């Protein structure tokens, strides 16, 4: 049996994928597997370890703190950067993504949880969250996102 894989994408460096995940404990694993396939297909494996950690934390947080399905969005940005976004049905934007909770502080060693989003903020180059409206298209909830990759100035210099 011969397995055929498509060559590295020669398509536009601007691409986006959306994966709908049910409220299921396997959702973080399915998200990681999908992320690996997308990044490998687009030649972005240098981002894989950090992106896998960030995706896993965001999807796990959505699974644990909401009751509905989750949408994972992967989007290429200029300069070889990646944006990972996770949408869920819970409208509450947790600290530190709410930007109102003050400076980012480590979680106390005795705490039972709370390290996932701290890891996202620590390893991501940029991150944030926004509420989603209750219109027919968005269904409410929130969107948490993070970005990683080479700084724009560095990527543009390497391309020149």
Tab-separated table of C-alpha atoms in Angstrom, residues 31-41 43-56 74 82 84 148-149:
chain	number	residue	atom	x	y	z
A	31	UNK	CA	-7.662	19.618	18.397
A	32	UNK	CA	-3.959	18.741	18.894
A	33	UNK	CA	-4.007	16.118	16.132
A	34	UNK	CA	-5.680	18.573	13.745
A	35	UNK	CA	-3.219	21.316	14.640
A	36	UNK	CA	-0.256	19.010	13.936
A	37	UNK	CA	-1.657	18.113	10.518
A	38	UNK	CA	-2.338	21.745	9.571
A	39	UNK	CA	1.070	23.036	10.668
A	40	UNK	CA	2.890	20.146	8.969
A	41	UNK	CA	0.920	20.712	5.772
A	43	UNK	CA	5.512	23.923	6.674
A	44	UNK	CA	5.131	25.571	10.076
A	45	UNK	CA	6.444	22.742	12.242
A	46	UNK	CA	8.831	25.092	14.056
A	47	UNK	CA	5.756	26.408	15.900
A	48	UNK	CA	4.385	22.972	16.701
A	49	UNK	CA	5.422	22.458	20.337
A	50	UNK	CA	4.268	25.847	21.595
A	51	UNK	CA	1.139	25.848	19.411
A	52	UNK	CA	0.174	22.383	20.628
A	53	UNK	CA	0.487	23.441	24.275
A	54	UNK	CA	-1.513	26.636	23.720
A	55	UNK	CA	-4.237	24.904	21.703
A	56	UNK	CA	-4.561	22.135	24.268
A	74	UNK	CA	-6.255	28.236	13.087
A	82	UNK	CA	-0.100	31.713	13.693
A	84	UNK	CA	-5.144	30.100	17.499
A	148	UNK	CA	2.891	32.950	18.125
A	149	UNK	CA	5.688	33.001	15.618
